[in-house]
PDB file of C-alpha atoms and ligand atoms in Angstrom:
ATOM      1  CA  MET X   1      14.444  15.265  -2.638  1.00  0.00           C
ATOM      2  CA  SER X   2      12.155  11.978  -1.502  1.00  0.00           C
ATOM      3  CA  LEU X   3       9.036  11.115  -3.216  1.00  0.00           C
ATOM      4  CA  LEU X   4       7.546  11.454  -0.088  1.00  0.00           C
ATOM      5  CA  ALA X   5       8.799  13.038   3.456  1.00  0.00           C
ATOM      6  CA  VAL X   6       6.754  12.362   6.852  1.00  0.00           C
ATOM      7  CA  GLU X   7       8.215  14.402  10.000  1.00  0.00           C
ATOM      8  CA  GLN X   8       6.921  14.078  13.171  1.00  0.00           C
ATOM      9  CA  LEU X   9       3.505  12.705  11.929  1.00  0.00           C
ATOM     10  CA  ARG X  10       0.866  12.317  15.224  1.00  0.00           C
ATOM     11  CA  VAL X  11      -2.679  10.796  14.829  1.00  0.00           C
ATOM     12  CA  ALA X  12      -4.680  10.498  18.217  1.00  0.00           C
ATOM     13  CA  TYR X  13      -8.177   8.674  18.035  1.00  0.00           C
ATOM     14  CA  GLY X  14      -9.620  10.923  21.090  1.00  0.00           C
ATOM     15  CA  ARG X  15      -7.299   9.941  24.016  1.00  0.00           C
ATOM     16  CA  ILE X  16      -5.481   7.014  22.340  1.00  0.00           C
ATOM     17  CA  ARG X  17      -2.167   8.468  20.359  1.00  0.00           C
ATOM     18  CA  ALA X  18      -1.590   5.778  18.169  1.00  0.00           C
ATOM     19  CA  VAL X  19       0.793   7.295  16.360  1.00  0.00           C
ATOM     20  CA  GLN X  20       3.485   9.972  18.525  1.00  0.00           C
ATOM     21  CA  GLY X  21       5.911  11.551  16.318  1.00  0.00           C
ATOM     22  CA  LEU X  22       6.820   9.331  13.571  1.00  0.00           C
ATOM     23  CA  ASP X  23       9.257   9.974  10.589  1.00  0.00           C
ATOM     24  CA  LEU X  24      10.020   8.094   7.499  1.00  0.00           C
ATOM     25  CA  ARG X  25      10.467   8.702   3.989  1.00  0.00           C
ATOM     26  CA  VAL X  26      10.250   6.520   0.311  1.00  0.00           C
ATOM     27  CA  ASP X  27      12.512   7.656  -2.390  1.00  0.00           C
ATOM     28  CA  GLU X  28      11.513   7.633  -5.980  1.00  0.00           C
ATOM     29  CA  GLY X  29      11.399   4.021  -7.489  1.00  0.00           C
ATOM     30  CA  GLU X  30      11.822   2.587  -4.072  1.00  0.00           C
ATOM     31  CA  ALA X  31      10.116  -0.026  -2.095  1.00  0.00           C
ATOM     32  CA  VAL X  32       9.593   0.825   1.920  1.00  0.00           C
ATOM     33  CA  CYS X  33       7.776  -1.494   4.691  1.00  0.00           C
ATOM     34  CA  LEU X  34       6.666  -0.643   8.237  1.00  0.00           C
ATOM     35  CA  ILE X  35       6.791  -3.823  10.194  1.00  0.00           C
ATOM     36  CA  GLY X  36       5.473  -3.729  13.659  1.00  0.00           C
ATOM     37  CA  ALA X  37       3.090  -5.893  16.361  1.00  0.00           C
ATOM     38  CA  ASN X  38      -0.694  -5.411  16.230  1.00  0.00           C
ATOM     39  CA  GLY X  39      -1.676  -2.132  17.281  1.00  0.00           C
ATOM     40  CA  ALA X  40       1.538  -0.285  16.771  1.00  0.00           C
ATOM     41  CA  GLY X  41       0.366   2.377  14.224  1.00  0.00           C
ATOM     42  CA  LYS X  42       0.566   0.632  11.064  1.00  0.00           C
ATOM     43  CA  THR X  43      -2.781   1.060   9.637  1.00  0.00           C
ATOM     44  CA  THR X  44      -3.084   4.650  11.313  1.00  0.00           C
ATOM     45  CA  THR X  45      -0.041   5.855   9.429  1.00  0.00           C
ATOM     46  CA  LEU X  46      -1.277   5.256   6.000  1.00  0.00           C
ATOM     47  CA  LYS X  47      -5.114   6.318   6.495  1.00  0.00           C
ATOM     48  CA  ALA X  48      -3.328   9.287   7.775  1.00  0.00           C
ATOM     49  CA  LEU X  49      -1.121   9.479   4.804  1.00  0.00           C
ATOM     50  CA  ALA X  50      -4.309   8.897   2.466  1.00  0.00           C
ATOM     51  CA  GLY X  51      -6.065  12.204   3.865  1.00  0.00           C
ATOM     52  CA  LEU X  52      -8.873   9.426   5.956  1.00  0.00           C
ATOM     53  CA  LEU X  53      -7.498  10.368   9.472  1.00  0.00           C
ATOM     54  CA  PRO X  54      -6.741  14.047  10.727  1.00  0.00           C
ATOM     55  CA  ALA X  55      -2.609  14.017  11.622  1.00  0.00           C
ATOM     56  CA  GLN X  56      -0.276  16.757  12.782  1.00  0.00           C
ATOM     57  CA  GLY X  57       3.057  17.135  11.625  1.00  0.00           C
ATOM     58  CA  ALA X  58       4.660  17.641   8.305  1.00  0.00           C
ATOM     59  CA  ILE X  59       3.646  15.774   5.246  1.00  0.00           C
ATOM     60  CA  GLN X  60       5.192  16.837   1.633  1.00  0.00           C
ATOM     61  CA  PHE X  61       4.593  14.155  -0.988  1.00  0.00           C
ATOM     62  CA  ASP X  62       5.516  14.969  -4.630  1.00  0.00           C
ATOM     63  CA  GLY X  63       6.547  18.667  -3.908  1.00  0.00           C
ATOM     64  CA  HIS X  64       2.703  19.231  -2.275  1.00  0.00           C
ATOM     65  CA  ARG X  65       2.212  20.251   1.200  1.00  0.00           C
ATOM     66  CA  LEU X  66      -0.748  17.489   2.287  1.00  0.00           C
ATOM     67  CA  GLY X  67      -1.623  18.630   5.584  1.00  0.00           C
ATOM     68  CA  GLY X  68      -5.233  19.149   6.105  1.00  0.00           C
ATOM     69  CA  ARG X  69      -5.948  17.975   2.229  1.00  0.00           C
ATOM     70  CA  PRO X  70      -9.193  15.945   1.623  1.00  0.00           C
ATOM     71  CA  ALA X  71      -8.423  12.115   0.589  1.00  0.00           C
ATOM     72  CA  HIS X  72      -9.680  12.481  -3.309  1.00  0.00           C
ATOM     73  CA  GLU X  73      -7.252  15.219  -3.565  1.00  0.00           C
ATOM     74  CA  ILE X  74      -4.347  13.531  -2.125  1.00  0.00           C
ATOM     75  CA  ALA X  75      -5.310  10.234  -4.270  1.00  0.00           C
ATOM     76  CA  ARG X  76      -5.705  12.757  -7.451  1.00  0.00           C
ATOM     77  CA  LEU X  77      -1.899  13.793  -6.705  1.00  0.00           C
ATOM     78  CA  GLY X  78      -0.963   9.972  -7.193  1.00  0.00           C
ATOM     79  CA  LEU X  79      -0.469   8.576  -3.689  1.00  0.00           C
ATOM     80  CA  THR X  80      -2.673   5.144  -3.729  1.00  0.00           C
ATOM     81  CA  LEU X  81      -4.029   3.132  -0.746  1.00  0.00           C
ATOM     82  CA  VAL X  82      -4.995  -0.484  -1.467  1.00  0.00           C
ATOM     83  CA  PRO X  83      -6.586  -0.536   2.171  1.00  0.00           C
ATOM     84  CA  GLU X  84      -6.878  -3.697   4.426  1.00  0.00           C
ATOM     85  CA  GLY X  85     -10.080  -5.598   3.354  1.00  0.00           C
ATOM     86  CA  ARG X  86      -9.210  -4.657  -0.035  1.00  0.00           C
ATOM     87  CA  GLY X  87     -12.036  -2.367  -0.322  1.00  0.00           C
ATOM     88  CA  ILE X  88     -13.290  -3.746  -3.879  1.00  0.00           C
ATOM     89  CA  PHE X  89     -16.897  -3.113  -5.332  1.00  0.00           C
ATOM     90  CA  PRO X  90     -18.035  -6.798  -5.278  1.00  0.00           C
ATOM     91  CA  ARG X  91     -21.045  -6.039  -7.550  1.00  0.00           C
ATOM     92  CA  MET X  92     -19.245  -5.229 -10.521  1.00  0.00           C
ATOM     93  CA  THR X  93     -17.208  -7.141 -12.928  1.00  0.00           C
ATOM     94  CA  VAL X  94     -13.304  -7.383 -12.896  1.00  0.00           C
ATOM     95  CA  LEU X  95     -13.102  -4.518 -15.766  1.00  0.00           C
ATOM     96  CA  GLU X  96     -15.582  -2.007 -14.319  1.00  0.00           C
ATOM     97  CA  ASN X  97     -13.516  -2.569 -10.886  1.00  0.00           C
ATOM     98  CA  LEU X  98     -10.342  -1.776 -12.903  1.00  0.00           C
ATOM     99  CA  GLN X  99     -12.192   1.337 -14.611  1.00  0.00           C
ATOM    100  CA  MET X 100     -13.166   2.799 -11.455  1.00  0.00           C
ATOM    101  CA  GLY X 101      -9.516   2.904 -10.577  1.00  0.00           C
ATOM    102  CA  ALA X 102      -8.667   4.722 -13.788  1.00  0.00           C
ATOM    103  CA  TYR X 103     -11.881   7.497 -13.016  1.00  0.00           C
ATOM    104  CA  ALA X 104     -10.222  10.289 -12.146  1.00  0.00           C
ATOM    105  CA  ARG X 105      -7.873   9.797 -15.652  1.00  0.00           C
ATOM    106  CA  ARG X 106      -8.725  11.854 -19.028  1.00  0.00           C
ATOM    107  CA  ASP X 107      -5.517  10.027 -20.746  1.00  0.00           C
ATOM    108  CA  ARG X 108      -8.159   7.222 -22.036  1.00  0.00           C
ATOM    109  CA  HIS X 109      -4.967   5.697 -24.620  1.00  0.00           C
ATOM    110  CA  ALA X 110      -3.190   5.406 -22.022  1.00  0.00           C
ATOM    111  CA  VAL X 111      -5.879   4.315 -19.852  1.00  0.00           C
ATOM    112  CA  LYS X 112      -6.238   1.161 -22.263  1.00  0.00           C
ATOM    113  CA  ASP X 113      -2.379   0.608 -22.546  1.00  0.00           C
ATOM    114  CA  ASP X 114      -2.586   0.470 -19.136  1.00  0.00           C
ATOM    115  CA  LEU X 115      -5.462  -1.888 -18.642  1.00  0.00           C
ATOM    116  CA  GLU X 116      -3.426  -4.048 -20.901  1.00  0.00           C
ATOM    117  CA  GLN X 117      -0.401  -3.935 -18.300  1.00  0.00           C
ATOM    118  CA  VAL X 118      -2.175  -4.895 -15.849  1.00  0.00           C
ATOM    119  CA  PHE X 119      -3.836  -8.057 -17.601  1.00  0.00           C
ATOM    120  CA  SER X 120      -0.613  -9.408 -18.725  1.00  0.00           C
ATOM    121  CA  LEU X 121       0.655  -8.553 -14.940  1.00  0.00           C
ATOM    122  CA  LEU X 122      -2.197 -10.392 -13.678  1.00  0.00           C
ATOM    123  CA  PRO X 123      -3.496 -12.884 -16.114  1.00  0.00           C
ATOM    124  CA  ARG X 124      -6.441 -14.168 -14.328  1.00  0.00           C
ATOM    125  CA  LEU X 125      -7.952 -11.236 -14.071  1.00  0.00           C
ATOM    126  CA  ALA X 126      -8.303 -11.425 -18.162  1.00  0.00           C
ATOM    127  CA  GLU X 127      -9.491 -14.507 -18.063  1.00  0.00           C
ATOM    128  CA  ARG X 128     -12.492 -13.399 -15.660  1.00  0.00           C
ATOM    129  CA  LYS X 129     -12.833  -9.696 -16.495  1.00  0.00           C
ATOM    130  CA  THR X 130     -16.485  -9.927 -17.104  1.00  0.00           C
ATOM    131  CA  GLN X 131     -17.186 -11.673 -13.542  1.00  0.00           C
ATOM    132  CA  LYS X 132     -18.407 -10.338 -10.789  1.00  0.00           C
ATOM    133  CA  ALA X 133     -15.522  -9.328  -7.984  1.00  0.00           C
ATOM    134  CA  GLY X 134     -17.627 -10.348  -4.998  1.00  0.00           C
ATOM    135  CA  LEU X 135     -17.518 -13.887  -6.512  1.00  0.00           C
ATOM    136  CA  PHE X 136     -13.516 -14.327  -6.144  1.00  0.00           C
ATOM    137  CA  SER X 137     -11.209 -15.646  -3.518  1.00  0.00           C
ATOM    138  CA  GLY X 138      -9.577 -12.961  -1.043  1.00  0.00           C
ATOM    139  CA  GLY X 139      -6.358 -13.707  -3.351  1.00  0.00           C
ATOM    140  CA  GLU X 140      -7.834 -12.945  -6.197  1.00  0.00           C
ATOM    141  CA  GLN X 141      -9.777  -9.775  -4.590  1.00  0.00           C
ATOM    142  CA  GLN X 142      -6.185  -8.883  -3.483  1.00  0.00           C
ATOM    143  CA  MET X 143      -4.873  -8.913  -7.026  1.00  0.00           C
ATOM    144  CA  LEU X 144      -7.761  -7.045  -8.030  1.00  0.00           C
ATOM    145  CA  ALA X 145      -6.993  -4.703  -5.532  1.00  0.00           C
ATOM    146  CA  LEU X 146      -3.391  -4.008  -6.980  1.00  0.00           C
ATOM    147  CA  GLY X 147      -4.663  -4.311 -10.188  1.00  0.00           C
ATOM    148  CA  ARG X 148      -7.464  -1.251  -9.703  1.00  0.00           C
ATOM    149  CA  ALA X 149      -4.528   0.706  -7.735  1.00  0.00           C
ATOM    150  CA  LEU X 150      -2.543   0.205 -10.892  1.00  0.00           C
ATOM    151  CA  MET X 151      -5.011   2.057 -12.866  1.00  0.00           C
ATOM    152  CA  SER X 152      -4.754   5.149 -11.210  1.00  0.00           C
ATOM    153  CA  GLN X 153      -1.558   5.475 -11.915  1.00  0.00           C
ATOM    154  CA  PRO X 154       0.005   5.926  -8.102  1.00  0.00           C
ATOM    155  CA  ARG X 155       2.873   7.827  -8.287  1.00  0.00           C
ATOM    156  CA  LEU X 156       2.931   5.931  -4.539  1.00  0.00           C
ATOM    157  CA  LEU X 157       1.379   3.108  -4.001  1.00  0.00           C
ATOM    158  CA  MET X 158       0.697   1.947  -0.329  1.00  0.00           C
ATOM    159  CA  LEU X 159      -0.453  -1.568   0.936  1.00  0.00           C
ATOM    160  CA  ASP X 160      -2.047  -2.124   3.783  1.00  0.00           C
ATOM    161  CA  GLU X 161      -1.813  -5.618   5.100  1.00  0.00           C
ATOM    162  CA  PRO X 162      -1.790  -7.440   1.167  1.00  0.00           C
ATOM    163  CA  SER X 163      -1.138 -11.456   2.863  1.00  0.00           C
ATOM    164  CA  MET X 164      -4.358 -10.726   5.551  1.00  0.00           C
ATOM    165  CA  GLY X 165      -6.239 -13.752   5.147  1.00  0.00           C
ATOM    166  CA  LEU X 166      -4.487 -15.458   2.888  1.00  0.00           C
ATOM    167  CA  ALA X 167      -3.722 -19.120   2.105  1.00  0.00           C
ATOM    168  CA  PRO X 168       0.186 -19.385   2.381  1.00  0.00           C
ATOM    169  CA  VAL X 169       0.115 -20.823  -1.180  1.00  0.00           C
ATOM    170  CA  MET X 170      -1.773 -17.198  -2.354  1.00  0.00           C
ATOM    171  CA  VAL X 171       0.567 -15.214   0.105  1.00  0.00           C
ATOM    172  CA  GLN X 172       3.344 -16.238  -2.014  1.00  0.00           C
ATOM    173  CA  THR X 173       1.360 -15.371  -5.421  1.00  0.00           C
ATOM    174  CA  VAL X 174       0.387 -11.993  -3.967  1.00  0.00           C
ATOM    175  CA  PHE X 175       4.167 -10.911  -3.127  1.00  0.00           C
ATOM    176  CA  GLY X 176       5.462 -12.357  -6.323  1.00  0.00           C
ATOM    177  CA  ILE X 177       3.184  -9.903  -7.787  1.00  0.00           C
ATOM    178  CA  ILE X 178       4.171  -7.360  -5.566  1.00  0.00           C
ATOM    179  CA  GLY X 179       7.815  -8.167  -6.586  1.00  0.00           C
ATOM    180  CA  GLN X 180       6.983  -7.450 -10.328  1.00  0.00           C
ATOM    181  CA  ILE X 181       5.136  -4.249  -9.504  1.00  0.00           C
ATOM    182  CA  ILE X 182       8.539  -3.105  -7.503  1.00  0.00           C
ATOM    183  CA  ALA X 183      10.498  -4.316 -10.384  1.00  0.00           C
ATOM    184  CA  ARG X 184       8.694  -2.366 -12.761  1.00  0.00           C
ATOM    185  CA  GLY X 185       9.651   1.016 -11.014  1.00  0.00           C
ATOM    186  CA  VAL X 186       6.302   1.958  -9.031  1.00  0.00           C
ATOM    187  CA  SER X 187       7.262   3.202  -5.627  1.00  0.00           C
ATOM    188  CA  LEU X 188       5.933   1.595  -2.668  1.00  0.00           C
ATOM    189  CA  LEU X 189       5.120   1.833   1.020  1.00  0.00           C
ATOM    190  CA  LEU X 190       4.029  -1.448   2.304  1.00  0.00           C
ATOM    191  CA  VAL X 191       2.655  -2.235   5.929  1.00  0.00           C
ATOM    192  CA  GLU X 192       2.789  -5.797   6.355  1.00  0.00           C
ATOM    193  CA  GLN X 193       2.334  -8.368   9.846  1.00  0.00           C
ATOM    194  CA  ASN X 194       4.740 -10.773   7.601  1.00  0.00           C
ATOM    195  CA  ALA X 195       7.603  -9.382   8.414  1.00  0.00           C
ATOM    196  CA  ARG X 196      10.004 -11.808   6.754  1.00  0.00           C
ATOM    197  CA  LEU X 197       8.152 -11.576   3.203  1.00  0.00           C
ATOM    198  CA  ALA X 198       8.028  -7.561   3.529  1.00  0.00           C
ATOM    199  CA  LEU X 199      11.643  -7.547   4.394  1.00  0.00           C
ATOM    200  CA  LYS X 200      12.628  -9.643   1.616  1.00  0.00           C
ATOM    201  CA  VAL X 201      10.283  -7.733  -0.921  1.00  0.00           C
ATOM    202  CA  CYS X 202      11.689  -4.530  -0.035  1.00  0.00           C
ATOM    203  CA  GLN X 203      14.867  -2.411  -0.454  1.00  0.00           C
ATOM    204  CA  ARG X 204      14.219  -0.512   2.978  1.00  0.00           C
ATOM    205  CA  GLY X 205      12.239  -0.709   6.482  1.00  0.00           C
ATOM    206  CA  TYR X 206      10.762   0.793   9.582  1.00  0.00           C
ATOM    207  CA  VAL X 207      10.224  -1.302  12.836  1.00  0.00           C
ATOM    208  CA  LEU X 208       7.021   0.748  14.527  1.00  0.00           C
ATOM    209  CA  GLU X 209       6.634   0.659  18.302  1.00  0.00           C
ATOM    210  CA  HIS X 210       3.829   2.516  20.512  1.00  0.00           C
ATOM    211  CA  GLY X 211       3.362   4.749  16.976  1.00  0.00           C
ATOM    212  CA  ALA X 212       7.038   5.866  16.627  1.00  0.00           C
ATOM    213  CA  ALA X 213       9.582   3.971  14.594  1.00  0.00           C
ATOM    214  CA  THR X 214      12.617   2.430  17.035  1.00  0.00           C
ATOM    215  CA  LEU X 215      14.343   1.099  14.054  1.00  0.00           C
ATOM    216  CA  SER X 216      15.380   1.716  10.182  1.00  0.00           C
ATOM    217  CA  GLY X 217      17.728   0.672   7.515  1.00  0.00           C
ATOM    218  CA  PRO X 218      18.034  -1.659   4.749  1.00  0.00           C
ATOM    219  CA  ALA X 219      15.763  -4.511   4.536  1.00  0.00           C
ATOM    220  CA  THR X 220      19.214  -6.672   4.659  1.00  0.00           C
ATOM    221  CA  GLU X 221      20.061  -5.156   7.681  1.00  0.00           C
ATOM    222  CA  LEU X 222      17.063  -5.602   9.744  1.00  0.00           C
ATOM    223  CA  ALA X 223      16.483  -8.875   8.594  1.00  0.00           C
ATOM    224  CA  ALA X 224      19.714  -9.730   9.789  1.00  0.00           C
ATOM    225  CA  ASP X 225      19.326  -7.798  13.331  1.00  0.00           C
ATOM    226  CA  PRO X 226      19.152 -10.086  16.294  1.00  0.00           C
ATOM    227  CA  ALA X 227      16.091  -7.953  17.651  1.00  0.00           C
ATOM    228  CA  VAL X 228      14.499  -7.584  15.141  1.00  0.00           C
ATOM    229  CA  GLN X 229      15.017 -11.562  14.362  1.00  0.00           C
ATOM    230  CA  ALA X 230      13.738 -11.914  17.750  1.00  0.00           C
ATOM    231  CA  ALA X 231      10.628 -10.169  17.954  1.00  0.00           C
ATOM    232  CA  TYR X 232       9.377 -10.220  14.482  1.00  0.00           C
ATOM    233  CA  LEU X 233      10.796 -13.023  12.261  1.00  0.00           C
ATOM    234  CA  GLY X 234      10.234 -15.833  15.039  1.00  0.00           C
ATOM    235  CA  GLU X 235      14.195 -16.880  15.421  1.00  0.00           C
ATOM    236  CA  VAL X 236      15.880 -16.484  19.097  1.00  0.00           C
TER     237      VAL X 236
HETATM  238  P1  LIG S 301      -2.878  -3.863  13.157  1.00  0.00           P
HETATM  239  O1  LIG S 301      -1.697  -5.011  12.541  1.00  0.00           O
HETATM  240  O2  LIG S 301      -3.622  -4.458  14.666  1.00  0.00           O
HETATM  241  O3  LIG S 301      -3.700  -2.740  12.285  1.00  0.00           O
HETATM  242  P2  LIG S 301      -1.130  -1.538  13.582  1.00  0.00           P
HETATM  243  O4  LIG S 301      -0.064  -1.399  13.979  1.00  0.00           O
HETATM  244  O5  LIG S 301      -1.861  -1.135  12.079  1.00  0.00           O
HETATM  245  O6  LIG S 301      -2.114  -3.152  13.852  1.00  0.00           O
HETATM  246  P3  LIG S 301      -3.292   0.604  13.607  1.00  0.00           P
HETATM  247  O7  LIG S 301      -4.364  -0.252  13.652  1.00  0.00           O
HETATM  248  O8  LIG S 301      -2.830   1.724  13.549  1.00  0.00           O
HETATM  249  O9  LIG S 301      -2.067  -0.574  14.341  1.00  0.00           O
HETATM  250  O10 LIG S 301      -3.872   1.204  15.659  1.00  0.00           O
HETATM  251  C1  LIG S 301      -2.576   1.773  16.228  1.00  0.00           C
HETATM  252  C2  LIG S 301      -3.808   2.228  17.809  1.00  0.00           C
HETATM  253  O11 LIG S 301      -4.768   2.864  17.683  1.00  0.00           O
HETATM  254  C3  LIG S 301      -3.908   0.982  18.673  1.00  0.00           C
HETATM  255  O12 LIG S 301      -4.148   1.463  19.962  1.00  0.00           O
HETATM  256  C4  LIG S 301      -5.441   0.611  18.456  1.00  0.00           C
HETATM  257  O13 LIG S 301      -6.085   0.053  19.313  1.00  0.00           O
HETATM  258  C5  LIG S 301      -5.680   2.142  18.234  1.00  0.00           C
HETATM  259  N1  LIG S 301      -7.053   2.130  17.057  1.00  0.00           N
HETATM  260  C6  LIG S 301      -6.946   1.672  15.909  1.00  0.00           C
HETATM  261  N2  LIG S 301      -7.698   2.375  14.955  1.00  0.00           N
HETATM  262  C7  LIG S 301      -8.751   2.847  16.408  1.00  0.00           C
HETATM  263  C8  LIG S 301      -9.951   3.467  16.403  1.00  0.00           C
HETATM  264  N3  LIG S 301     -11.021   3.227  15.128  1.00  0.00           N
HETATM  265  N4  LIG S 301     -10.451   3.877  17.326  1.00  0.00           N
HETATM  266  C9  LIG S 301      -9.702   3.749  18.571  1.00  0.00           C
HETATM  267  N5  LIG S 301      -8.987   3.366  18.412  1.00  0.00           N
HETATM  268  C10 LIG S 301      -8.064   2.658  17.623  1.00  0.00           C
END
């Protein structure tokens, strides 16, 4: 059974049908990406899965039906979204932001261990743990958002455009970290404009157009597909 199985997802903003009949699945330990042009419905899909937008269709997650559940309940089941723009708390320190990620957990000893794990994955955060997050660069804020999400012990981590607004060198750094998170066995659903990087780091992908998947398959196959290359990888 898949960790996440979505059938015929539909999401509308009034009369605008942003997602119209999307099927997708993520298996345990798998890293899956959604690629597609601006406005294809990628962000809307993640928000709907996180319970931040009303949606129609069947969503099964880790043995639970998600339809109609509020966002905080979905988060508690371990479906964690790192939103576009990261959503960190700028007036809080790095440490406080990370602790917020674990606020729903009761296993205090495991939280302490996870904090050490996050600092070993993201040493830059360890060096600056008493600093206010608002002073950080975009790349550092993205690292903090990843670290905070890991502190919630996600069953499935959803990342929305982690490369957004970052300098090229920082994009490489952030994707290196995402690669390490995947290597640690965290299940991942990644939305990313940079299709080349997304297909490099993930095992499988979906191409979204007008709110539905037009192509899907192993990332290596999608990256080698001439239509994908022409439309999303800047190759002819
Ligand atoms: P992007 O990379 O630009 O975020 P996307 O693939 O994530 O693209 P969405 O943001 O999910 O696409 O948008 C899908 C469609 O829904 C688009 O037509 C967009 O204009 C529309 N849309 C998104 N947010 C809203 C909103 N708050 N109100 C009305 N329409 C919206």
